[in-house]
XYZ file of C-alpha atoms in Angstrom:
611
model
C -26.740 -31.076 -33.742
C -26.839 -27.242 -34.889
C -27.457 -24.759 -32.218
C -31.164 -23.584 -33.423
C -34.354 -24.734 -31.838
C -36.847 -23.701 -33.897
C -41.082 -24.092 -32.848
C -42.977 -25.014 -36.042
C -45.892 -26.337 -33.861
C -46.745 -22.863 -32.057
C -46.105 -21.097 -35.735
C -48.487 -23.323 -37.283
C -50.746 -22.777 -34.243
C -51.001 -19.120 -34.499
C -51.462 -18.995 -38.006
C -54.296 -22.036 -38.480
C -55.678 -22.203 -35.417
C -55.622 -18.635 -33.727
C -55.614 -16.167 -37.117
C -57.094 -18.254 -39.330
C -55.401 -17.366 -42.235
C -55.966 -20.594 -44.227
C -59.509 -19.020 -44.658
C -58.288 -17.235 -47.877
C -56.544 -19.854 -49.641
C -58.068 -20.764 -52.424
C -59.295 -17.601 -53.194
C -57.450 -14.436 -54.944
C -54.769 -13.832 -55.390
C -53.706 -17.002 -53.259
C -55.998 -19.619 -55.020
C -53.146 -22.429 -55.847
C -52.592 -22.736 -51.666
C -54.209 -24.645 -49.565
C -53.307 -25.517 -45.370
C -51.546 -29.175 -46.203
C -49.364 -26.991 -48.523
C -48.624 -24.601 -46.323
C -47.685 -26.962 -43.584
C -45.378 -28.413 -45.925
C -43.898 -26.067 -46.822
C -43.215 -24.550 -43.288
C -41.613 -28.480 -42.434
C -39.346 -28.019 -45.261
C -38.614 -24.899 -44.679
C -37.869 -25.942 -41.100
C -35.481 -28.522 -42.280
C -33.309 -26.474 -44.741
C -32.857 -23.674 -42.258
C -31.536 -26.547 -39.470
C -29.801 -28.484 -42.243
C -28.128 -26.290 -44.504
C -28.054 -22.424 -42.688
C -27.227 -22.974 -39.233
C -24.562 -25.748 -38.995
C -22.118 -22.416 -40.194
C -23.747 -19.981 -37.802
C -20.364 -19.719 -35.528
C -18.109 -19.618 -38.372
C -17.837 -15.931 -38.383
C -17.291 -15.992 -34.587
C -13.937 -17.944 -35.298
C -12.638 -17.186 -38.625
C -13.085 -13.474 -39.009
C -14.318 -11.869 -41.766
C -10.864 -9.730 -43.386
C -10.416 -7.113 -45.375
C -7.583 -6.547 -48.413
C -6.595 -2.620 -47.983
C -5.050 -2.955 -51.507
C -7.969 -4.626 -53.309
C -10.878 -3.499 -51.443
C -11.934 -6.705 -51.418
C -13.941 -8.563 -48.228
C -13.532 -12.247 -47.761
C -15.684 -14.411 -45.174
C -15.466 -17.777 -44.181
C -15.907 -20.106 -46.931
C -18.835 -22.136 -44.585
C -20.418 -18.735 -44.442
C -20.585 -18.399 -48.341
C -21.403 -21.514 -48.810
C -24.577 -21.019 -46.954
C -25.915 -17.867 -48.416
C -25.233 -19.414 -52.037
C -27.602 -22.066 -50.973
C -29.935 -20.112 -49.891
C -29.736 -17.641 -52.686
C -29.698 -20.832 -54.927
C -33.160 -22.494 -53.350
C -36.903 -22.402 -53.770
C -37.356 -20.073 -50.581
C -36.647 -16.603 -51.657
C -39.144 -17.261 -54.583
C -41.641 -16.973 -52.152
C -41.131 -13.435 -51.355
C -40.813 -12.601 -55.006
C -43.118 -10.755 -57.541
C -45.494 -13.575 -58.735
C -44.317 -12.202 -61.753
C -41.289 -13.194 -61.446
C -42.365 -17.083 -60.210
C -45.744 -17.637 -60.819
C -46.899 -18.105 -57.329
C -48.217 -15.963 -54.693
C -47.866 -16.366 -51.352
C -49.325 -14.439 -48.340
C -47.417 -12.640 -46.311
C -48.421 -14.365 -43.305
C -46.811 -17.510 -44.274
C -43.709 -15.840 -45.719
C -42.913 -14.229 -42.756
C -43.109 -17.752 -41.051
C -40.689 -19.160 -43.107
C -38.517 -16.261 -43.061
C -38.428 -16.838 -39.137
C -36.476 -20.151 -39.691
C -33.929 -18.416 -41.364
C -33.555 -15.568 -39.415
C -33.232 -17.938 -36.241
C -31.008 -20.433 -37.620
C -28.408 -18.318 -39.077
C -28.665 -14.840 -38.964
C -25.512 -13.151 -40.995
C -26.712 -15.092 -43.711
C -30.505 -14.227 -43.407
C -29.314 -10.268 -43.171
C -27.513 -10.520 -46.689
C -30.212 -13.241 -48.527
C -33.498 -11.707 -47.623
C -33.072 -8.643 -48.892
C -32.457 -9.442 -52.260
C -36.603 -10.568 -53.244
C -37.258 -6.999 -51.700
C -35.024 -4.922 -54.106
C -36.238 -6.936 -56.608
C -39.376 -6.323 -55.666
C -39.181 -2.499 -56.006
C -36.705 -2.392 -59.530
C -39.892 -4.176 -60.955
C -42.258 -1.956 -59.095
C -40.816 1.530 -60.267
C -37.414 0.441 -62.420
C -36.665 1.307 -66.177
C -36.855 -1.864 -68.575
C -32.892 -2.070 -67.660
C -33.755 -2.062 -64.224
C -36.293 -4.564 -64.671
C -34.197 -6.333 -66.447
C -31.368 -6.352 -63.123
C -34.353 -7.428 -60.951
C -33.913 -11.146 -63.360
C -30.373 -10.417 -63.309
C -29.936 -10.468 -59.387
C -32.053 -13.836 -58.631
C -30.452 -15.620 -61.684
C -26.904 -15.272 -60.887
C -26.820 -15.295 -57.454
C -26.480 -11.268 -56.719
C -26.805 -10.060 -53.509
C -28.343 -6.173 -52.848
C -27.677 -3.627 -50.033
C -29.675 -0.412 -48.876
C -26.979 2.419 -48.458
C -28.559 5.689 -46.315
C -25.928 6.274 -43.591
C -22.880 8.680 -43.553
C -20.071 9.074 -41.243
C -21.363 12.897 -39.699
C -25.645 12.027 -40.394
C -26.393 9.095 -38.157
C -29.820 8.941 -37.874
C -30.747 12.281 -39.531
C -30.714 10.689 -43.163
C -31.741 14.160 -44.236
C -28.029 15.607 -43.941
C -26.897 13.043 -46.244
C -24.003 14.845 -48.611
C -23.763 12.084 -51.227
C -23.596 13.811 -54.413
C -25.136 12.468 -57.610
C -24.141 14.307 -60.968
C -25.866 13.487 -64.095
C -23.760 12.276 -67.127
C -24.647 13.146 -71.098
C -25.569 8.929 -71.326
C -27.881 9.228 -68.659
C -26.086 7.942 -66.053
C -24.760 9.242 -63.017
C -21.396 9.722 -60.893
C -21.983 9.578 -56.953
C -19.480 10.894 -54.755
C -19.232 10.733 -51.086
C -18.988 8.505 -48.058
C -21.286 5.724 -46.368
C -20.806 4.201 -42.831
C -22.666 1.220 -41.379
C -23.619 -0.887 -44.648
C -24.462 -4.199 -44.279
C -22.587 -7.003 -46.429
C -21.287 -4.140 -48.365
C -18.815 -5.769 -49.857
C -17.859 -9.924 -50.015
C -16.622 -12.304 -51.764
C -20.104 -14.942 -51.487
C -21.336 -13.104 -55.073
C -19.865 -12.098 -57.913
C -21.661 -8.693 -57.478
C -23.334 -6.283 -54.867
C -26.270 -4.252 -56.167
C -26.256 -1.164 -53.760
C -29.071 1.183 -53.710
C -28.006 4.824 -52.280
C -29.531 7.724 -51.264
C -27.548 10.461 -52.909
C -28.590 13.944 -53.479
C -28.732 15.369 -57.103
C -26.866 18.350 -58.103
C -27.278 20.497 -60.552
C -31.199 19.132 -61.375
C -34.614 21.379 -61.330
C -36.948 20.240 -58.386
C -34.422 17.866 -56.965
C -31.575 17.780 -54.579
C -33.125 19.966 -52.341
C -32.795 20.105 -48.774
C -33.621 17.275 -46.364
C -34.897 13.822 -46.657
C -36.998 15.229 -49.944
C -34.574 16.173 -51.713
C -32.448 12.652 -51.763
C -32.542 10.190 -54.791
C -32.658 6.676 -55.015
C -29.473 5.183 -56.864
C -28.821 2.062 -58.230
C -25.232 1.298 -58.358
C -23.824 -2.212 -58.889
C -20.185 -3.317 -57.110
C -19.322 -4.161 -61.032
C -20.386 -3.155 -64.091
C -22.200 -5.329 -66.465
C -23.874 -6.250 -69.430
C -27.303 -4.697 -68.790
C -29.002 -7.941 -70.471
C -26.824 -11.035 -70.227
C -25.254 -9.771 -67.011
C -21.465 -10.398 -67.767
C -19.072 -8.441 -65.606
C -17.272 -5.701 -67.048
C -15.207 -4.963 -64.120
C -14.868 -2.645 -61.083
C -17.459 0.153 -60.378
C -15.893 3.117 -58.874
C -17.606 1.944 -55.382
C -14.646 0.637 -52.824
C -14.969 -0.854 -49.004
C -12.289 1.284 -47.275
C -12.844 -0.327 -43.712
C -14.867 -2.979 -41.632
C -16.166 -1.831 -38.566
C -15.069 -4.014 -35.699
C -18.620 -4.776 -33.914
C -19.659 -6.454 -30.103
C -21.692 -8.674 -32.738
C -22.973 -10.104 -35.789
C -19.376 -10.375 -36.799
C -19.915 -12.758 -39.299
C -22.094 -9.674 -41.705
C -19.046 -7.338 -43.185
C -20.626 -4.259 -42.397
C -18.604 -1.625 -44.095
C -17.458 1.890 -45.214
C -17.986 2.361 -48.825
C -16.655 5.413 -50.642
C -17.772 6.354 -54.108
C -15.943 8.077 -57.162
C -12.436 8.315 -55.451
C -10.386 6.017 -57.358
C -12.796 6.395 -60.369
C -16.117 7.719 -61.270
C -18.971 4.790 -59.325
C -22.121 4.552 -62.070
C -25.195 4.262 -60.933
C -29.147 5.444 -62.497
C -31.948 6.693 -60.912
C -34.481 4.543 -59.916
C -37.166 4.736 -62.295
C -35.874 8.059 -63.690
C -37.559 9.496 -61.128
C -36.362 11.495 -58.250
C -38.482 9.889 -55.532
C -35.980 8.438 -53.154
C -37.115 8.788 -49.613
C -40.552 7.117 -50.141
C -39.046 4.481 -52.672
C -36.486 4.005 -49.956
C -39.085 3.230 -47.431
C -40.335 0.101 -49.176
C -37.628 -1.387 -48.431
C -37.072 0.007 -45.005
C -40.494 -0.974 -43.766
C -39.977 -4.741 -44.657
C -36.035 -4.237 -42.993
C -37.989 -3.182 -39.934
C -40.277 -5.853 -39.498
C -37.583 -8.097 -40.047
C -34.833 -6.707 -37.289
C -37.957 -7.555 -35.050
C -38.826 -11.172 -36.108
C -34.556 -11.678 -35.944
C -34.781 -10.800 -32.368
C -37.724 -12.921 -31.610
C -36.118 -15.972 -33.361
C -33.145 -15.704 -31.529
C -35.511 -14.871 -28.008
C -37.341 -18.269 -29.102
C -34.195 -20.344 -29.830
C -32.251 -19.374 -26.889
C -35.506 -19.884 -24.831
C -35.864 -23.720 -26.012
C -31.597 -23.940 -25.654
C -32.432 -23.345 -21.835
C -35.308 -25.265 -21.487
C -33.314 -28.106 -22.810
C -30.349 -27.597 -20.652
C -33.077 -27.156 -17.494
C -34.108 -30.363 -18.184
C -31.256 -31.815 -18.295
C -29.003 -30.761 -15.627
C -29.225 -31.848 -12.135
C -28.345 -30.007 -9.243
C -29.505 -28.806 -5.782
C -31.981 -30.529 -3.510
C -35.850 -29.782 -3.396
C -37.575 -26.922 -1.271
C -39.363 -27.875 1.248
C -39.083 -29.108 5.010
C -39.506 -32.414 4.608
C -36.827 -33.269 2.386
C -34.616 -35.595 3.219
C -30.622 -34.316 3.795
C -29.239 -36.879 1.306
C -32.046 -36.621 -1.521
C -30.773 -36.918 -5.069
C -30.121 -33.467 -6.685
C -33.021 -32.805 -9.136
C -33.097 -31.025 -12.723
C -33.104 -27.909 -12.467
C -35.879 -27.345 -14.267
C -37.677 -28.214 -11.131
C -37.055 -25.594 -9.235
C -39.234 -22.048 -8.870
C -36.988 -19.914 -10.025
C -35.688 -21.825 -13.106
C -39.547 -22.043 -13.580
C -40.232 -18.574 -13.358
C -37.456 -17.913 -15.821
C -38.285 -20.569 -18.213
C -41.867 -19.515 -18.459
C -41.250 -15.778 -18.852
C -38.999 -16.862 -21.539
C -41.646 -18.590 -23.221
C -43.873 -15.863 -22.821
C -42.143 -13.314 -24.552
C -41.241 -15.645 -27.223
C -44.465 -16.660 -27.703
C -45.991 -13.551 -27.408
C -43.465 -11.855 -29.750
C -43.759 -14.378 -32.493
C -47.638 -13.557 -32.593
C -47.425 -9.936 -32.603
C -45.001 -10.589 -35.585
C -47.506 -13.086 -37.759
C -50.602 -10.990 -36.576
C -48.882 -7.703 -38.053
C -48.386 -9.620 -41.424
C -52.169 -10.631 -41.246
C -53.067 -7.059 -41.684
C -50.644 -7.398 -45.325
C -52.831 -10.734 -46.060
C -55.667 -8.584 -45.811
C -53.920 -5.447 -47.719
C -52.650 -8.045 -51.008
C -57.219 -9.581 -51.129
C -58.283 -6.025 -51.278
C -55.905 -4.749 -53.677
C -56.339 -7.867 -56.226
C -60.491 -7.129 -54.982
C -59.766 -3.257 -56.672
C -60.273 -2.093 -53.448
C -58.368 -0.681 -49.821
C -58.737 -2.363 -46.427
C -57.730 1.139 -44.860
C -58.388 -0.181 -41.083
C -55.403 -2.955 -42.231
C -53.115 -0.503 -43.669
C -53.626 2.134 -40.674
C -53.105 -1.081 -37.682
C -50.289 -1.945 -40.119
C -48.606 1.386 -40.020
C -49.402 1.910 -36.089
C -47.452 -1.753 -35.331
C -44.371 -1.653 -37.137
C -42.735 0.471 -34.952
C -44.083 -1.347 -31.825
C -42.889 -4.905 -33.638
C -39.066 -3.268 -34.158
C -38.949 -1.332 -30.769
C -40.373 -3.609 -28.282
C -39.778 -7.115 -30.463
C -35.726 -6.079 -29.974
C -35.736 -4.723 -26.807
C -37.783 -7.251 -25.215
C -35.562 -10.099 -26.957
C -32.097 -8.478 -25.706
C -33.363 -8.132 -21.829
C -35.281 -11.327 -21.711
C -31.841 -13.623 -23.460
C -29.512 -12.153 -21.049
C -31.590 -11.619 -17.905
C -33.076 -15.204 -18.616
C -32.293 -17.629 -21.344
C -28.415 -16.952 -20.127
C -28.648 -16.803 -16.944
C -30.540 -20.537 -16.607
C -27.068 -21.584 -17.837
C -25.594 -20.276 -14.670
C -21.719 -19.510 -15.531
C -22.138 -22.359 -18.671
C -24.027 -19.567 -20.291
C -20.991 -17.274 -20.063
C -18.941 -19.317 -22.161
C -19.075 -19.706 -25.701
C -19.868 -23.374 -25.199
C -22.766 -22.923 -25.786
C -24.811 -20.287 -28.201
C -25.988 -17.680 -25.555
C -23.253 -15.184 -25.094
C -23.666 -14.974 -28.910
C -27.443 -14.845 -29.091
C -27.151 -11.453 -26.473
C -24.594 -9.801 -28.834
C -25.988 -10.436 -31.867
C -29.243 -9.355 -30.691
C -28.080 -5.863 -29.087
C -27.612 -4.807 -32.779
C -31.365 -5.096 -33.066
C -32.066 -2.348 -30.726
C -30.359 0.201 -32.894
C -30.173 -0.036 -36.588
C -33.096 0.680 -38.712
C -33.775 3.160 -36.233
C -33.345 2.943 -32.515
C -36.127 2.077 -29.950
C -36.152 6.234 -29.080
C -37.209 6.989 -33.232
C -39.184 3.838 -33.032
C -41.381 5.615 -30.094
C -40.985 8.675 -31.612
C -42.366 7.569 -35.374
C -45.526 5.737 -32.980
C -45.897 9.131 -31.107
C -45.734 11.803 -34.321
C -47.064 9.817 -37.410
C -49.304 6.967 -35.583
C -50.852 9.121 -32.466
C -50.655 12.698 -33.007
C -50.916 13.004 -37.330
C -54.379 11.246 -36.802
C -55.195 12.171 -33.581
C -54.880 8.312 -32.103
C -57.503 7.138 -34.471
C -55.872 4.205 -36.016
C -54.341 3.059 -32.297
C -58.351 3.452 -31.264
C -59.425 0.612 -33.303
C -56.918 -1.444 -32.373
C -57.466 -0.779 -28.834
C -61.143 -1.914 -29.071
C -60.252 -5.258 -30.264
C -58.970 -5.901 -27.646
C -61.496 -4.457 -25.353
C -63.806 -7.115 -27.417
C -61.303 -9.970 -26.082
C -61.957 -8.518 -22.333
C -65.608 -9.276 -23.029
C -65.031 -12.917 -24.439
C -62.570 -13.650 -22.106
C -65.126 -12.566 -19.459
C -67.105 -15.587 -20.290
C -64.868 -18.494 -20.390
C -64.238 -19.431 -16.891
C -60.752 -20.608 -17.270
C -59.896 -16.784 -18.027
C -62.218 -14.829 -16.465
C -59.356 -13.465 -13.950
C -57.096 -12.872 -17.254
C -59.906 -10.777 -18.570
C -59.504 -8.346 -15.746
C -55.885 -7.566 -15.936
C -56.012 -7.509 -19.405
C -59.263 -4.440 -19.179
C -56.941 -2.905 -16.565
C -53.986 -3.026 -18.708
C -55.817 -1.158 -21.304
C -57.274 1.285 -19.419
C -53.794 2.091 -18.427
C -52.522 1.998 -22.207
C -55.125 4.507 -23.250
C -54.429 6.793 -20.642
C -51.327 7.232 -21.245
C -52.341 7.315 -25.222
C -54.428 10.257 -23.855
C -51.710 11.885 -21.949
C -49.917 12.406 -24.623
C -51.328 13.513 -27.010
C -52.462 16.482 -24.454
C -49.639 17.346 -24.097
C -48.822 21.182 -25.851
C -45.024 20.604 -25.984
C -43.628 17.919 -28.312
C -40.459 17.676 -26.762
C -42.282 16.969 -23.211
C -44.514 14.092 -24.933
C -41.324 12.770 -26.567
C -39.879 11.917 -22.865
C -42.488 9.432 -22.915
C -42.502 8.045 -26.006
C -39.885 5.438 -25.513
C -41.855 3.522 -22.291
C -45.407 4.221 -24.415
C -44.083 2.275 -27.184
C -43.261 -0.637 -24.882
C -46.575 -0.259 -22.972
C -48.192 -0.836 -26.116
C -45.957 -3.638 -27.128
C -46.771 -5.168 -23.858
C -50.427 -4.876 -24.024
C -51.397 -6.077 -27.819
C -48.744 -9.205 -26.781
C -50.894 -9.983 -23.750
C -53.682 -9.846 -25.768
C -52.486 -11.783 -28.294
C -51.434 -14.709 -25.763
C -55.173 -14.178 -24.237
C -56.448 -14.930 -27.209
C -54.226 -18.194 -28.550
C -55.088 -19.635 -24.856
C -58.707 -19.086 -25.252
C -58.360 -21.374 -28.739
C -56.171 -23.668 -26.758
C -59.114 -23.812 -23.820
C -61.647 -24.777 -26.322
C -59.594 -27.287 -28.375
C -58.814 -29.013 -25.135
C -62.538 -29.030 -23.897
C -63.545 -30.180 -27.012
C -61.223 -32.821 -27.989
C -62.377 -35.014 -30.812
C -63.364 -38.286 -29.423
C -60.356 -39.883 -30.791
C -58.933 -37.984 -28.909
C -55.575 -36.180 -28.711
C -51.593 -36.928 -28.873
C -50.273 -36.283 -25.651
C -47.803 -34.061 -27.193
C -50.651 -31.734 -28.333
C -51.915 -31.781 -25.036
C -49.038 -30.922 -23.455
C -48.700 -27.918 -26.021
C -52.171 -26.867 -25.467
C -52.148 -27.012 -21.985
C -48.411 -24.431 -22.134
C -50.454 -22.267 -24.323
C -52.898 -21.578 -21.436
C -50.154 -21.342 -18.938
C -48.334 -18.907 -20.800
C -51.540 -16.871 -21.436
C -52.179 -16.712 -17.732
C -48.755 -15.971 -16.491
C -48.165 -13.069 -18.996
C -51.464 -11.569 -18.239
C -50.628 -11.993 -14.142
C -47.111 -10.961 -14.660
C -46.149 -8.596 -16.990
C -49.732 -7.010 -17.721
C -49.954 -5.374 -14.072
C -46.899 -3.539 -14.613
C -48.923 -1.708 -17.387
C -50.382 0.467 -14.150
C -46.828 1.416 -12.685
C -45.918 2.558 -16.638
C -48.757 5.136 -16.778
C -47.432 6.316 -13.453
C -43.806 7.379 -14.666
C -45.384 8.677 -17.529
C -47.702 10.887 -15.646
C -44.920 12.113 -13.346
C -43.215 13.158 -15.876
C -41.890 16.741 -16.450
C -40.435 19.430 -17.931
C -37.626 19.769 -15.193
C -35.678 17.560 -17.094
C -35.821 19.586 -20.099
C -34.813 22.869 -18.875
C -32.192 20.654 -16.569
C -29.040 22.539 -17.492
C -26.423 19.808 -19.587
C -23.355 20.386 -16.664
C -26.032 18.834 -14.962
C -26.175 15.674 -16.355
């Protein structure tokens, strides 16, 4: 047995039964799906991510991935490559290809379901495979016919793709990249410089790595300017190749000088790449076109939303890893007065604060999963209208206001909640590499940080979602929800939930209002960080509200067949989970818009010798 639990049941939940999304199949552009197909495919999905991606998830914890100073070349465990060539090799990529490409098109909704499974069974592999459909995506979006032409290249033999924006002295601040592009008399171009922190940058699990870099152009009218405008999008492959049959031609001047030694994910080389030092590295422009921050962000938005559905499938798999070990492990005597001084030692999973754990576990799984699938609901509705000639602007703005809130508070909720929790119900087990927890917490930390930490996460919700238009898109959002107060107001079983949930968004919206009165950015900014997670803490209680109201009504209307006791039993956690979140974690919404309203500018005038 692997170490993934996976939850089909509450996946298929959410999206049938909760969002509904099987109410578009059938129609444009999705009209060859239906919901048995669906579910199929999300069982086999299931399957291949148990069966063939996570049985080598702790190879890269002991055989390290190495690196030949002489050759430059990266070798990882052979179990390792073996995986990502399968997955490269099957059916499930195709799904997040053009249907150009395949034929088929599939919503987002369910995509990002699948993609779940892989992400939570093996997640070194899911960080190099999943990103190739995406690049090839955007060559056949914006490429040349030679470019288009690489897009079929990749996906036929096997290619993998990286996205190259960091350097050694920029960090964060992609805009004082210093990765030179020079134009050549064939139309090519020579890049020269240095990039830090790239992802499977270099391995020995493909025959070639298609990187795309941000360079800036020198020596060309209108480009190369200053800042994150003036950076162009490059596509340069590990080796050169025929641009139509794809046969290697050798080395590109593109070298891994280093591996970074990490706390985890060791099993993804994540690497130092220099370019043009040995020899000149090739690339083209995307597209001809010098358009490389926005055609940049393509890819980066999908990245982000992905970084927080890999933290949630890890939250949910170390979750159902403790649950199982709760239930199996016996020790320590009831509570209570009246029990007897030689009782039998129970499961633990019997006792209150294993409880407590185990349900706030679930609850943030949960919770995080369906702010995930919701989020790519509002992409369901973005691919009708476009097909319809049309825009769904209220989808594109909630969209744009929850991918920050998805990668902020889906990784940062994840990391606490697996090591405060799903660890600790292992007791000093969970310490040991015995069992898959210690790596699920340092795996996961990564999360927090790359693709932009949780402070530009809050920061990008603060300056483009509330303040560029003026809360407006965050407003609409906000009164959904206020409509769930209502309905929740008359179903008995939740009437109490209603409350704290109307509480918890009064609290949200003041501090929404707070800060976007406030006449200093920097003084806003303090609070950006816990706004973010105040928002990612409301929409997930409402979003848990809501699956337990379905779950009230499917259980007090049962057909008269009635129902498995297993789907009772799921039912029934549903509207558990719904109440404890909203009893437990929503209050805390009130204590939030507190610090935020305390706070000051004393600590920005606070002198650094301070600190």
């Amino acid at each position: 047995m692997t170490h993934y639990r996976s939850d089909r049941w509450q996946t298929e939940f959410l999206l049938f039964d909760v969002f509904q999304t099987s109410a578009v199949y059938g129609r444009r552009p999705y009209t060859e799906l239906d919901e048995p197909t669906a579910r199929e495919a999300l069982a086999e999905a299931e399957r291949f991510a148990r069966t063939r991606l996570a049985p080598s998830f702790a190879a890269g914890e002991r055989i390290p991935v190495r690196l030949d100073p002489a050759t430059h070349e990266v070798s990882v465990p052979a179990e390792l490559a073996v995986a990502i060539q399968d997955h490269l090799a099957s059916d499930w990529l195709r799904l997040d290809l053009p249907a150009d490409m395949t034929g088929i098109h599939v919503p987002p909704s369910l995509r990002w379901a699948v993609t779940e499974f892989a992400l939570g069974a093996n997640p070194a592999v899911a960080m190099c495979t999943q990103l190739v459909p995406q690049v090839a995506s955007l060559l056949r979006r914006h490429g040349t016919p030679d470019q288009r032409r690489l897009a079929e290249l990749i996906t036929e033999r096997g290619w993998t793709v990286t996205m190259v924006l960091t350097e050694p002295d920029a960090g964060s601040d992609v805009g004082a990249a210093r990765c030179r592009a020079v134009l050549q008399p064939d139309g090519t171009w020579h890049l020269s410089g240095t990039k830090r922190f790239i992802t499977w940058a270099e391995h020995d699990a493909s025959e070639n790595v298609v990187h795309l870099v941000l360079a800036r152009p020198v020596g060309v009218p209108d480009a190369g300017g200053p800042g994150t405008q003036g950076l162009s999008l490059f596509v340069v492959p590990s080796h050169l190749h025929d641009p139509q049959t794809g046969e290697l031609r050798g080395r590109n001047g593109v070298v891994a000088t280093s591996l970074e030694h990490k706390m985890g994910v060791v099993a993804t080389p994540t690497c130092e790449l220099v370019f043009g030092a040995e020899k000149p590295a090739v690339g083209t422009l995307l597209g001809d076109t010098h358009a490389g921050i926005r055609q940049m962000f393509e890819i980066i938005t999908y990245v982000r939303m992905m970084v927080g559905l890999k933290a949630i499938a890890t939250l949910a798999s170390g979750y159902r890893n403790a649950l199982e070990y709760a239930d199996s492990r016996q020790q320590g005597r009831p509570l209570g007065s009246n029990v007897p001084a030689d009782a039998a030692p129970v499961r633990i999973s019997q006792h209150p604060d294993v409880r407590r754990s185990l349900l706030t576990q679930k609850a943030y799984a949960e919770g995080g999963r369906a702010l995930v699938l919701y989020t790519a609901t509002l992409l369901d509705r973005i691919e009708i209208a476009t097909v319809e000639g049309r825009r769904d602007v209220d989808a594109e703005q909630r969209h744009r206001v929850l991918l920050p809130v998805v990668k902020g508070w889906c990784s940062e909720t994840a990391w606490r909640v697996l090591g405060a929790e799903s660890l600790q119900v292992f007791g000093g087990s969970g310490y040991l590499r015995d069992y898959p927890l210690e790596q699920y917490f340092r795996d996961t930390k990564i999360d927090t940080i790359y693709e932009g930490t949780t402070g530009i996460q809050g920061l990008d919700l603060l300056q483009r979602r509330l303040l560029r238009d003026d809360g407006c898109a965050l407003r609409g959002l906000l009164e959904d929800v206020r409509g769930t107060v209502a309905d929740l107001a008359r179903t008995a079983a939740l009437k109490p939930e209603s409350a704290l949930l109307d509480d918890g968004l009064r609290a949200v919206e003041a501090a929404v209002d707070w800060a976007r009165q406030q006449e200093i950015l920097p003084l806003a900014a303090l609070g950006a960080t816990r706004l973010l997670l105040a928002a990612g803490d409301l929409i997930t209680g409402w979003l848990l509200l809501r699956a337990a109201a379905v779950a009230v009504e499917q259980l007090e209307h049962a057909p008269p067949t009635g129902m498995t006791q297993e789907t009772v039993d799921r039912l029934t956690g549903t509207v558990a989970v719904g109440r404890w979140y909203a009893r437990q974690v929503l209050p805390r919404l009130a204590s939030a818009l507190t610090s935020i309203r305390l706070l000051s500018d004393e600590v920005l005038d606070l002198p650094t010798a301070a600190f």
